[in-house]
Short mmCIF file of C-alpha atoms and ligand atoms in Angstrom, two decimals:
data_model
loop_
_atom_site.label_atom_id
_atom_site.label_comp_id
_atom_site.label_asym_id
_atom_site.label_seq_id
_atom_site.Cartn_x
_atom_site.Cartn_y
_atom_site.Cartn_z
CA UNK A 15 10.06 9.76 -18.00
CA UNK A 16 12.87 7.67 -16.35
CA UNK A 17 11.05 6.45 -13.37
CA UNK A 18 12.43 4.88 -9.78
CA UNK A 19 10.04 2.79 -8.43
CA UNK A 20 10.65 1.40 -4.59
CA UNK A 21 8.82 -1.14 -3.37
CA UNK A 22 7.77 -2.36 -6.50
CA UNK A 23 7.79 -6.08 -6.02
CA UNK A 24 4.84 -5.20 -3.07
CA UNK A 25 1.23 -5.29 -3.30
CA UNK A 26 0.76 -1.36 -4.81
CA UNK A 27 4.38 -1.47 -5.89
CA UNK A 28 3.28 -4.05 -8.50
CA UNK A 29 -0.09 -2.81 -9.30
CA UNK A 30 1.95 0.43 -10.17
CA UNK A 31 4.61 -1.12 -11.82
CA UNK A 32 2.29 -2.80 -14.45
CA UNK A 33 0.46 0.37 -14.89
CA UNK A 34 3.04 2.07 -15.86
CA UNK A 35 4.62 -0.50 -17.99
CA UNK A 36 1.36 -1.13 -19.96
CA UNK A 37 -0.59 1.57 -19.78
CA UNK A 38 1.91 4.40 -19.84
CA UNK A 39 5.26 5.27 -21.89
CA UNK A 40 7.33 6.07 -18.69
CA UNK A 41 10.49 3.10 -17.65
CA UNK A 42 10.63 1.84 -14.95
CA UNK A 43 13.40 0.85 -12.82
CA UNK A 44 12.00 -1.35 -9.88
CA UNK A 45 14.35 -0.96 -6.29
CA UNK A 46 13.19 -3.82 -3.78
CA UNK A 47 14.36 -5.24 -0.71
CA UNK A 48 12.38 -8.34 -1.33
CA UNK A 49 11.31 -9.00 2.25
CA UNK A 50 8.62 -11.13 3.45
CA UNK A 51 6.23 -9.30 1.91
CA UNK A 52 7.67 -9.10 -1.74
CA UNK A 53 6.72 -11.18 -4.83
CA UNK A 54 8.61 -10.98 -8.55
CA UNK A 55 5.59 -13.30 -9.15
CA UNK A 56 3.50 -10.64 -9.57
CA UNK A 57 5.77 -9.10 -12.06
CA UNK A 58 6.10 -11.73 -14.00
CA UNK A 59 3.91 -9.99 -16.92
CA UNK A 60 6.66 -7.38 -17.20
CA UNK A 61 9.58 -8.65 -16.76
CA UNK A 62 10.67 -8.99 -20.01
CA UNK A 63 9.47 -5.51 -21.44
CA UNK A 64 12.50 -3.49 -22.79
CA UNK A 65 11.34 -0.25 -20.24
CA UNK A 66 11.20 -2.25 -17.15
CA UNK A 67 14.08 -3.25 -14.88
CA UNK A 68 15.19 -4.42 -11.56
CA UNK A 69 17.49 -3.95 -9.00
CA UNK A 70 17.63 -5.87 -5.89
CA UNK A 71 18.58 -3.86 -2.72
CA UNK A 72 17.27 -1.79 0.63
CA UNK A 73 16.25 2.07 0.21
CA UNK A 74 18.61 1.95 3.50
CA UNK A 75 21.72 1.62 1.84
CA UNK A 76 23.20 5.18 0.21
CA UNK A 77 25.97 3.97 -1.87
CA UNK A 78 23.64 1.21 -3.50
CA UNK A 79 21.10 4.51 -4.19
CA UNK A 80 24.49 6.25 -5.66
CA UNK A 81 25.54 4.07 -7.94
CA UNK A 82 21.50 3.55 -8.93
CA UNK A 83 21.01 6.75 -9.08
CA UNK A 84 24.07 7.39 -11.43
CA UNK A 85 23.40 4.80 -13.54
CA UNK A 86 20.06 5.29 -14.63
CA UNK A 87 19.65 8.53 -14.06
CA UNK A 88 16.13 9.28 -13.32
CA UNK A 89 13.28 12.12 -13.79
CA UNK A 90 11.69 11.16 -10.89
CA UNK A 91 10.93 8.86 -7.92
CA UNK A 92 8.21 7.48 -6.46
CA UNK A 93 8.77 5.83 -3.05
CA UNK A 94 6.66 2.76 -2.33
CA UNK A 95 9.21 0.65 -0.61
CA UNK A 96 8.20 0.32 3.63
CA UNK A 97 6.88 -2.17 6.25
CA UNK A 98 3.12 -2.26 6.15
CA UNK A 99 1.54 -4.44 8.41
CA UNK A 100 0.14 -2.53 11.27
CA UNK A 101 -0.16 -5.71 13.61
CA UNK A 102 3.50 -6.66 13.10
CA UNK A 103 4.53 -3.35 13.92
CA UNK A 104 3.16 -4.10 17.23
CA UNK A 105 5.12 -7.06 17.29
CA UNK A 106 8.54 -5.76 16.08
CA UNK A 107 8.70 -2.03 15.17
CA UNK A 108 12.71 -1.87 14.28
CA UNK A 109 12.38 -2.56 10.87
CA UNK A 110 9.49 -0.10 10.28
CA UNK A 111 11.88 2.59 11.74
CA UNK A 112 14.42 1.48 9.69
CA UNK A 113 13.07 1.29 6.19
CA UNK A 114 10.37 3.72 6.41
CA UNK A 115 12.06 6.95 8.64
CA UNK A 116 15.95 5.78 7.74
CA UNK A 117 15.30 4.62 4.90
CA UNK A 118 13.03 7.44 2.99
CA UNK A 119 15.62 9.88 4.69
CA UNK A 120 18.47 8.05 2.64
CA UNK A 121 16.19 7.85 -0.57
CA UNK A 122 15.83 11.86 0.29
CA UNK A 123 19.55 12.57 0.21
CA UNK A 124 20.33 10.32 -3.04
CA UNK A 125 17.18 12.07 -4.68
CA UNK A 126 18.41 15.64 -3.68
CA UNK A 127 22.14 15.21 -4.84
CA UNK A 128 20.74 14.31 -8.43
CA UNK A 129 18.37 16.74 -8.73
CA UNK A 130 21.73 19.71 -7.87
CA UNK A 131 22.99 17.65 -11.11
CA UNK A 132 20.25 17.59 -13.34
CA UNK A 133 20.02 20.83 -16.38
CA UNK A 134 17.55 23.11 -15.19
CA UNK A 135 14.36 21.78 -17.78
CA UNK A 136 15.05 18.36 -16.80
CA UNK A 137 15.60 19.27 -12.80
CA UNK A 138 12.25 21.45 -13.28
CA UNK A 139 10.21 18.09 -14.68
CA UNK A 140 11.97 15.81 -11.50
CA UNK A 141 9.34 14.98 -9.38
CA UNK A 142 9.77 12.86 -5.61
CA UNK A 143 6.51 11.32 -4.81
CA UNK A 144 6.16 9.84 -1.91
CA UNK A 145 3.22 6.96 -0.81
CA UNK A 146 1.52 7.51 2.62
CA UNK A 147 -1.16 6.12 4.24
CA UNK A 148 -4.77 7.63 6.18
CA UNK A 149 -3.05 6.32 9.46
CA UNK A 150 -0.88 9.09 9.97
CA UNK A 151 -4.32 11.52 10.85
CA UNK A 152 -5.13 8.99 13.73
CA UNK A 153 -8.74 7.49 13.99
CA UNK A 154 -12.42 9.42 13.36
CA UNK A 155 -15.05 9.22 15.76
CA UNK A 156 -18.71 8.74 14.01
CA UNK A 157 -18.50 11.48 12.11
CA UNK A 158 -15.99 13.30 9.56
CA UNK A 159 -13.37 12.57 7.25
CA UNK A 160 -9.67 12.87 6.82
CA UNK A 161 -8.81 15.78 4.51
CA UNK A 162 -4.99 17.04 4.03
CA UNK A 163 -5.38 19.54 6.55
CA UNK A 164 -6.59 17.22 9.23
CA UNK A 165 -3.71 17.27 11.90
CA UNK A 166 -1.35 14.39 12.37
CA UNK A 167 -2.39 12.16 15.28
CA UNK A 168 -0.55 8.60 14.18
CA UNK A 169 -0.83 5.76 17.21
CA UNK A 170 1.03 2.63 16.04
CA UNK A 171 4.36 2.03 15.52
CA UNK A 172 3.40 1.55 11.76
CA UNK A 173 1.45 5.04 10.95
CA UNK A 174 4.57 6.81 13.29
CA UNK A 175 7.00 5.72 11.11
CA UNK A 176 4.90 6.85 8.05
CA UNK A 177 3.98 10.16 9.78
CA UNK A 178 7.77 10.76 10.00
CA UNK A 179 8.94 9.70 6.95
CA UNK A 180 5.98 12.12 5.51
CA UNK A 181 7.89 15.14 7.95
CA UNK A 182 10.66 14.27 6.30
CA UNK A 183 9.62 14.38 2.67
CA UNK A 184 7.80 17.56 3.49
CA UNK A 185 11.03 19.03 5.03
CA UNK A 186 13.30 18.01 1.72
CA UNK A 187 10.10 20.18 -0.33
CA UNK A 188 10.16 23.33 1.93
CA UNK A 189 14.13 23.42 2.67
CA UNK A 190 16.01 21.94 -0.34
CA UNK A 191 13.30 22.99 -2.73
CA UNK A 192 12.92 19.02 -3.77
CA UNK A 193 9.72 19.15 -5.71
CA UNK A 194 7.91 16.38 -3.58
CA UNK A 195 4.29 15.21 -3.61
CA UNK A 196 2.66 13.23 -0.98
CA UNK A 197 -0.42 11.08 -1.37
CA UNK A 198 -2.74 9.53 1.85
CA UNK A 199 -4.86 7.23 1.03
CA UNK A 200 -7.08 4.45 2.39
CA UNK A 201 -7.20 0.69 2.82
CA UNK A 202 -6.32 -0.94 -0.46
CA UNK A 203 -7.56 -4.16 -1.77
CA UNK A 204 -7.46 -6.30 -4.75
CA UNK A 205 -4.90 -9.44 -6.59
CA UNK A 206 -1.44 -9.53 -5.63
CA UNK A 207 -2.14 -8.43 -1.75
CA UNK A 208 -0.21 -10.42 1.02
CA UNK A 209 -2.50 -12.26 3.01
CA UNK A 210 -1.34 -10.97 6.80
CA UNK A 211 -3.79 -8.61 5.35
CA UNK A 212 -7.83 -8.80 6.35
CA UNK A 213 -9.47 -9.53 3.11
CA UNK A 214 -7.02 -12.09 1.46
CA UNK A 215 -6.22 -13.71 4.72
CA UNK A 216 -10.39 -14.45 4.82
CA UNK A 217 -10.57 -15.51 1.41
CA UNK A 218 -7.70 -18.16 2.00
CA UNK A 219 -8.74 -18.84 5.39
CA UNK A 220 -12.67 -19.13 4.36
CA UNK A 221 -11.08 -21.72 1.20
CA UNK A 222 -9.27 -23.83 3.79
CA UNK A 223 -12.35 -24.54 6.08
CA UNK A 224 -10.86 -22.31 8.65
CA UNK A 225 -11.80 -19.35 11.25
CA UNK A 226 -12.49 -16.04 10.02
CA UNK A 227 -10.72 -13.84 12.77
CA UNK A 228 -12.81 -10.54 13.67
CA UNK A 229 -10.69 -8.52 15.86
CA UNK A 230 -12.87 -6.87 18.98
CA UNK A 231 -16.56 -6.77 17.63
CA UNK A 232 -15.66 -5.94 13.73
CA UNK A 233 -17.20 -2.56 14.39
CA UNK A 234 -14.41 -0.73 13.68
CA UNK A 235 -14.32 0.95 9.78
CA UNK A 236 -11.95 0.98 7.16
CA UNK A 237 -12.32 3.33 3.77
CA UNK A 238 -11.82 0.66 0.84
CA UNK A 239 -10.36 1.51 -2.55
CA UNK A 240 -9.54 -0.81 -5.52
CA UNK A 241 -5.66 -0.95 -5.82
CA UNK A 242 -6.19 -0.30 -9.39
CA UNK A 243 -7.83 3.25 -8.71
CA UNK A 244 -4.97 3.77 -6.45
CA UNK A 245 -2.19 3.46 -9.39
CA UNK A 246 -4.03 5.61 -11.52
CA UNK A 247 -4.46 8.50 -9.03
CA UNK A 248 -0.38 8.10 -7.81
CA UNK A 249 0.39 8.42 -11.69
CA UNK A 250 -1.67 11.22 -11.96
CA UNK A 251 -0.39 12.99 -9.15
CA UNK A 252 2.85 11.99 -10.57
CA UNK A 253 2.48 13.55 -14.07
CA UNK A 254 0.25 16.62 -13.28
CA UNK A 255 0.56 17.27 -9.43
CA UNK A 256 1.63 20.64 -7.78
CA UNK A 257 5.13 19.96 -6.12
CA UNK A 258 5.01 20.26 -2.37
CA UNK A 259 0.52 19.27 -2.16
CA UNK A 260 -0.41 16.28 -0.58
CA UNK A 261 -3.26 14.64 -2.32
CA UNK A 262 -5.80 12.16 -0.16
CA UNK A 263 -6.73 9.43 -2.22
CA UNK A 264 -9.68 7.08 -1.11
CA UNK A 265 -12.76 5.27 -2.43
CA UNK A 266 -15.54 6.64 -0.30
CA UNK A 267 -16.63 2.91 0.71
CA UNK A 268 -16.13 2.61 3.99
CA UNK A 269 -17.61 0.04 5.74
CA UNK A 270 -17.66 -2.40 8.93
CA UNK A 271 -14.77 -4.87 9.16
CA UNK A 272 -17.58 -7.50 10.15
CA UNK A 273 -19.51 -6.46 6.87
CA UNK A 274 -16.25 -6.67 4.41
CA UNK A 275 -16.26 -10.34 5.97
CA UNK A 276 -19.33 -11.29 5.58
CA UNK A 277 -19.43 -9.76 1.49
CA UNK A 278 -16.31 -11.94 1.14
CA UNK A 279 -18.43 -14.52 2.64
CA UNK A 280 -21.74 -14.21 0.57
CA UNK A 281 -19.61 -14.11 -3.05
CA UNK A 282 -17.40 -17.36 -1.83
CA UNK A 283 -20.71 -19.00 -1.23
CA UNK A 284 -21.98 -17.99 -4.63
CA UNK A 285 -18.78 -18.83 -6.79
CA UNK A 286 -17.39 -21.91 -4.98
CA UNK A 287 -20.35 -23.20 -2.39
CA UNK A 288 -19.16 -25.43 0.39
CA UNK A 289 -19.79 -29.15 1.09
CA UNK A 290 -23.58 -29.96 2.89
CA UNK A 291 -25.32 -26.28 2.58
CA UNK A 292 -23.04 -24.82 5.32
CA UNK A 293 -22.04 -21.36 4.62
CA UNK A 294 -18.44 -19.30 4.99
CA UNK A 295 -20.31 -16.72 7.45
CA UNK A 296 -20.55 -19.88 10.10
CA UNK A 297 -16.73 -19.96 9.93
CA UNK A 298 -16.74 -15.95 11.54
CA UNK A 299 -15.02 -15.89 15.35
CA UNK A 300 -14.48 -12.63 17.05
CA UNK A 301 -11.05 -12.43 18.53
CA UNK A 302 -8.99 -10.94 21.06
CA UNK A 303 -9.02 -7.31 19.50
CA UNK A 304 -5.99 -5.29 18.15
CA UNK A 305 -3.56 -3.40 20.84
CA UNK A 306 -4.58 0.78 20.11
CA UNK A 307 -7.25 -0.80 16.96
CA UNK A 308 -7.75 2.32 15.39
CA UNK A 309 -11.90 3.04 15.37
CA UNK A 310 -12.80 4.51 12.08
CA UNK A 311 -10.63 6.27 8.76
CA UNK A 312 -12.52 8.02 5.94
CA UNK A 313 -10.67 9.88 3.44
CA UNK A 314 -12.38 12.91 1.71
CA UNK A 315 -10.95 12.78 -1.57
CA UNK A 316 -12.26 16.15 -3.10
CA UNK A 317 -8.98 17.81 -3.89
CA UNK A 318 -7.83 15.29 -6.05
CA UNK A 319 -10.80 14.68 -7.86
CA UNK A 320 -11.42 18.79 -8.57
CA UNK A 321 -7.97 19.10 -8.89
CA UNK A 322 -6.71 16.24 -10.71
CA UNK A 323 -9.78 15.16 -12.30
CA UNK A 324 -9.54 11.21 -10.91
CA UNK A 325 -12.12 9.26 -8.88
CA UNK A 326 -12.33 5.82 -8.34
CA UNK A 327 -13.78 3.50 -11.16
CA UNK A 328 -14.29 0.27 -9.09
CA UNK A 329 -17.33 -0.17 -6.75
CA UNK A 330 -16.79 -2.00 -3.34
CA UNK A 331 -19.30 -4.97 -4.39
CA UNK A 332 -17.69 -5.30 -8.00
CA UNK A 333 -14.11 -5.03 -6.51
CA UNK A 334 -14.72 -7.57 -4.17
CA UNK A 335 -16.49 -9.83 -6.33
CA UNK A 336 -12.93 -9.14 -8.74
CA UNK A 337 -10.57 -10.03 -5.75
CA UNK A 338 -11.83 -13.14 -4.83
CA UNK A 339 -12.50 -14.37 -8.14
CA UNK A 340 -8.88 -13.65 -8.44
CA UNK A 341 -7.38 -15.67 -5.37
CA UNK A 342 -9.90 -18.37 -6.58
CA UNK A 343 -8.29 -18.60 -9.81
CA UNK A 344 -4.68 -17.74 -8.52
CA UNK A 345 -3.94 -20.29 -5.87
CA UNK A 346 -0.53 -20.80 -7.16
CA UNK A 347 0.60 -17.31 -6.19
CA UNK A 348 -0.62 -17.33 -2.89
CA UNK A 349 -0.21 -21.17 -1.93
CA UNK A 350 3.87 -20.25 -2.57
CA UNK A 351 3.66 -17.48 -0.06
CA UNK A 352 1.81 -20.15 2.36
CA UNK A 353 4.55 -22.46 1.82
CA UNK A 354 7.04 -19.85 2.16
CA UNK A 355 6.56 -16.90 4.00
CA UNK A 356 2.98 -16.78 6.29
CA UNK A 357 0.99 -19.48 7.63
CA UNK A 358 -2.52 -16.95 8.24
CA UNK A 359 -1.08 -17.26 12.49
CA UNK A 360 -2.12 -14.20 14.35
CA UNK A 361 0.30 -11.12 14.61
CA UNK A 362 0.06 -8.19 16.74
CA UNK A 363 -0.46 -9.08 20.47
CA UNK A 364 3.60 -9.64 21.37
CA UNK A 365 4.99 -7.14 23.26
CA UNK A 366 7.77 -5.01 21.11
CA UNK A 367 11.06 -6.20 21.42
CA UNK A 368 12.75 -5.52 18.35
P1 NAD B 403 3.71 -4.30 0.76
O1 NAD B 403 4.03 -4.67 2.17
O2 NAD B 403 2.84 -5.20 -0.04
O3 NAD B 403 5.08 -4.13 -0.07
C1 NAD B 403 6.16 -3.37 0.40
C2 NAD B 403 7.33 -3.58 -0.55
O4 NAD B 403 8.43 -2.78 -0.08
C3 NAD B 403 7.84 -5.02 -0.60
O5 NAD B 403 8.04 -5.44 -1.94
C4 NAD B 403 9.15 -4.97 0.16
O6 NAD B 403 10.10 -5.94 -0.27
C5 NAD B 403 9.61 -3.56 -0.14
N1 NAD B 403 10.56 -3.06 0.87
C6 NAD B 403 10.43 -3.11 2.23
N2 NAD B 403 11.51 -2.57 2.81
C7 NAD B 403 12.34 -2.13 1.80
C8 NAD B 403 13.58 -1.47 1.75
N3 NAD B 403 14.26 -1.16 2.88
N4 NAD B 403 14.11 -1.15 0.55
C9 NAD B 403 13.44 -1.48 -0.60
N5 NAD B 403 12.29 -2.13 -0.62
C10 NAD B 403 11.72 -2.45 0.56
O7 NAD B 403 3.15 -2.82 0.80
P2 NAD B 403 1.89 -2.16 0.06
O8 NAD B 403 0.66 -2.53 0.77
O9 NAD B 403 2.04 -2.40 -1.39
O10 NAD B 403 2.17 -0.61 0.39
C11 NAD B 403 3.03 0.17 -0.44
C12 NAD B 403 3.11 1.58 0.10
O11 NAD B 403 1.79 2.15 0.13
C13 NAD B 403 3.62 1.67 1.54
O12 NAD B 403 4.45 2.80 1.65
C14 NAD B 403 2.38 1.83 2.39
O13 NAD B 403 2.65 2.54 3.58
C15 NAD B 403 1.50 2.61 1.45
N6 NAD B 403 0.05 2.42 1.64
C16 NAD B 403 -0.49 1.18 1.69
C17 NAD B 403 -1.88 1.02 1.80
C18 NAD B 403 -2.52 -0.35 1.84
O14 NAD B 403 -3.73 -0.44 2.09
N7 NAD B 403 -1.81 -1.44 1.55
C19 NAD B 403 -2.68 2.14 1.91
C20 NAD B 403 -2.10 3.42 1.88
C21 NAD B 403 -0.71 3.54 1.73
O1 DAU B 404 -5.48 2.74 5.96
C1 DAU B 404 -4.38 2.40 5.16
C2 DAU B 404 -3.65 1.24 5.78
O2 DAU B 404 -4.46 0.09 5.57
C3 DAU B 404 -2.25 1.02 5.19
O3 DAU B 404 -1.45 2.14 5.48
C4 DAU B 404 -1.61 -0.24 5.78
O4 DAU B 404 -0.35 -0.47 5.18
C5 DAU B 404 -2.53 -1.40 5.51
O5 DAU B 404 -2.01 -2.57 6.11
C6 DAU B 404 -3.94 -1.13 6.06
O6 DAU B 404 -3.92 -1.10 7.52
P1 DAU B 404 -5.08 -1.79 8.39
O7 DAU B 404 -4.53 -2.11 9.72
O8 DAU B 404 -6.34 -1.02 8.31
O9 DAU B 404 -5.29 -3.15 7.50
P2 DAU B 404 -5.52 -4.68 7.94
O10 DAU B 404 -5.88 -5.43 6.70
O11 DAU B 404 -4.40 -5.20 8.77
O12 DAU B 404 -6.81 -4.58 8.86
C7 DAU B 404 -8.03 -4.04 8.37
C8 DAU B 404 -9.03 -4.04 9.52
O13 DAU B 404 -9.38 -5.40 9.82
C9 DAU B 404 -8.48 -3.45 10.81
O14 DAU B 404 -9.52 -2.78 11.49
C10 DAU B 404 -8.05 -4.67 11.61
C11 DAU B 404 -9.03 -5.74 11.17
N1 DAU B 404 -8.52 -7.12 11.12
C12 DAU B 404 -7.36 -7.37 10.50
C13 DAU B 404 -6.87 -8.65 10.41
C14 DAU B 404 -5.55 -8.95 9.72
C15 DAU B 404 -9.29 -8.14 11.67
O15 DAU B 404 -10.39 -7.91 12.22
N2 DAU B 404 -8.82 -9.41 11.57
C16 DAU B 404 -7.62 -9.72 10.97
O16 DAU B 404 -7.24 -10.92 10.95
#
């Protein structure tokens, strides 16, 4: 299949993008704003295969989608491209209203004019996936997971946005008959990720002799998967999903913020020991906590895996083991973005102006 990617040059975006360039037959055209948070870097591996291309522009802007749209003429989308960092949301939530409610609304309309103009067997293949997050239930108490029932509940300016742009896919499914699909899942980690986020921004950090910055009293719990279980369960739901379902996707590895840390801490020590016996967990300072931090997500991923037939491959110790061994042999990628783009300052606690 003919395949729109957005967001592509992202953390997922990428991971996806390769998946589906090696492992797959599908082309892939990549759309991406390249913001902050983008890297052709980490596309480098594909950028030269016949099935892969790239076109450099916002989700925002309709007539670009037109003329992408008409030109490549695809058999289905799958919608990647948003603002992702919960703390800068705090900080500046225009841009997460833009690209993610604006901007999947415009991605919507472009979408839903082609499929009026596709033959019926190709417009009854077309498939609009879009990528959401566990934010949009809210946050768990002790107990309990997140499954696709679970009422929305979203409380930053980053899992609103999502929680709306996933209204609005829904909306295109039950009124235009678009054949969506929606996937939740969970905290992501693995190579390629930005590091404003908490587990490359302590590798890097730990590597540079700095502070390790625990927000409140790293109590609060995150669900981890591997990004590379995460492509394979969005191409599955891509290829064999029932349009209009939302699938939760997650790694049932949830764990303590201050616990992820200190892991990080105890394979850094092992694979690159620091000067005079000291150890990375010494570098650990608890920090003024997150405004609205979210207590606990956990994704119950039991559709998907009865229905679909994936589960995650990747254990939390092996994948974290795999990440940092990958920023530790990869300092190139993310000492450009250091240079560039993020310094590892702290984001979240300005009031929103814009
Ligand atoms: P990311 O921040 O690493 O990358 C986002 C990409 O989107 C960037 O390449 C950026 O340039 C692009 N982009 C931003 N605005 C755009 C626009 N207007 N038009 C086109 N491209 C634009 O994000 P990520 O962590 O890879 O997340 C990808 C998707 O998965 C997002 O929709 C996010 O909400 C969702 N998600 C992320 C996680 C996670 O843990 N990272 C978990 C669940 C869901
Ligand atoms: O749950 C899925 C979501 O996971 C995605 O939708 C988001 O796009 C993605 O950014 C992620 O959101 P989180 O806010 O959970 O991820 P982050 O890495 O920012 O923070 C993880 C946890 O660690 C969270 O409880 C806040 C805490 N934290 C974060 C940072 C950056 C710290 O304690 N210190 C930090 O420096």
């Amino acid at each position: 299949m003919k395949i729109i990617v957005t967001g592509g040059a992202g953390f997922i975006g990428s991971a996806l993008v390769r998946h589906l360039i090696d492992e797959t037959t599908h082309t892939v055209l990549n759309l991406d704003k390249l913001t902050y948070a983008a890297s052709l870097a980490s596309l480098a591996c594909v950028s030269h295969n016949p099935r892969y291309s790239f076109v450099h522009g916002s989700i925002c802007d309709s007539a670009l989608l037109e003329r992408v749209v008409a030109t490549f003429d695809p058999d289905g989308f799958i919608n990647l491209a948003a603002e992702t960092h919960v703390d800068r949301s705090i900080d500046g939530p225009v841009a997460f209203i833009d690209t993610n409610i604006n901007g999947t609304f415009r991605l919507l309309q472009a979408a839903q004019a082609h499929v009026e103009r596709l033959p019926t067997d190709r417009r009854a293949r077309f498939r609009f996936l879009h990528v959401s997050t566990d934010e949009v239930y809210g946050s768990l108490g002790e107990t309990g997971k997140f499954h696709e029932a679970t009422p929305y509940d979203p409380r930053s300016p980053y899992s609103a946005s999502k929680a709306a742009s996933d209204h609005l896919v829904s909306a295109w499914g039950h009124t235009y008959g678009l054949p969506i699909l929606i996937t939740n899942c969970s905290n992501n980690y693995g190579p390629y990720q930005f590091p404003e986020k908490l587990i490359p921004l302590c590798i890097i950090k730990a590597l540079a002799g700095e502070e390790l910055p625990i927000y409140g009293r790293g109590e609060n719990i995150r669900d981890w998967l591997y990004v590379d279980d995460h492509v394979r369960a969005l191409t599955t739901v891509f290829e064999r999903g029932i349009p209009c379902q939302t699938y939760n996707i997650g790694g049932d590895a949830e764990r303590r913020n201050i616990d992820v840390v200190r892991r990080i801490c105890a394979v850094l020590d092992t694979l690159r020991p620091r000067d005079g016996g000291k150890h990375y967990a010494d570098l650990i300072s608890f920090v003024a906590d997150r405004p609205g931090h979210d207590a606990r997500y956990a994704i119950d991923a039991s559709k998907i895996r009865a229905e679909l037939g994936w589960s995650p491959e990747q254990s939390f110790d092996a994948g974290i083991e795999a990440t940092v061994k990958w920023y530790l042999e990869n300092e190139d990628w993310w000492e450009d973005i250091l240079a560039q783009n993020y310094k590892g300052e702290r984001l979240g606690l300005k009031r929103a102006h814009g």
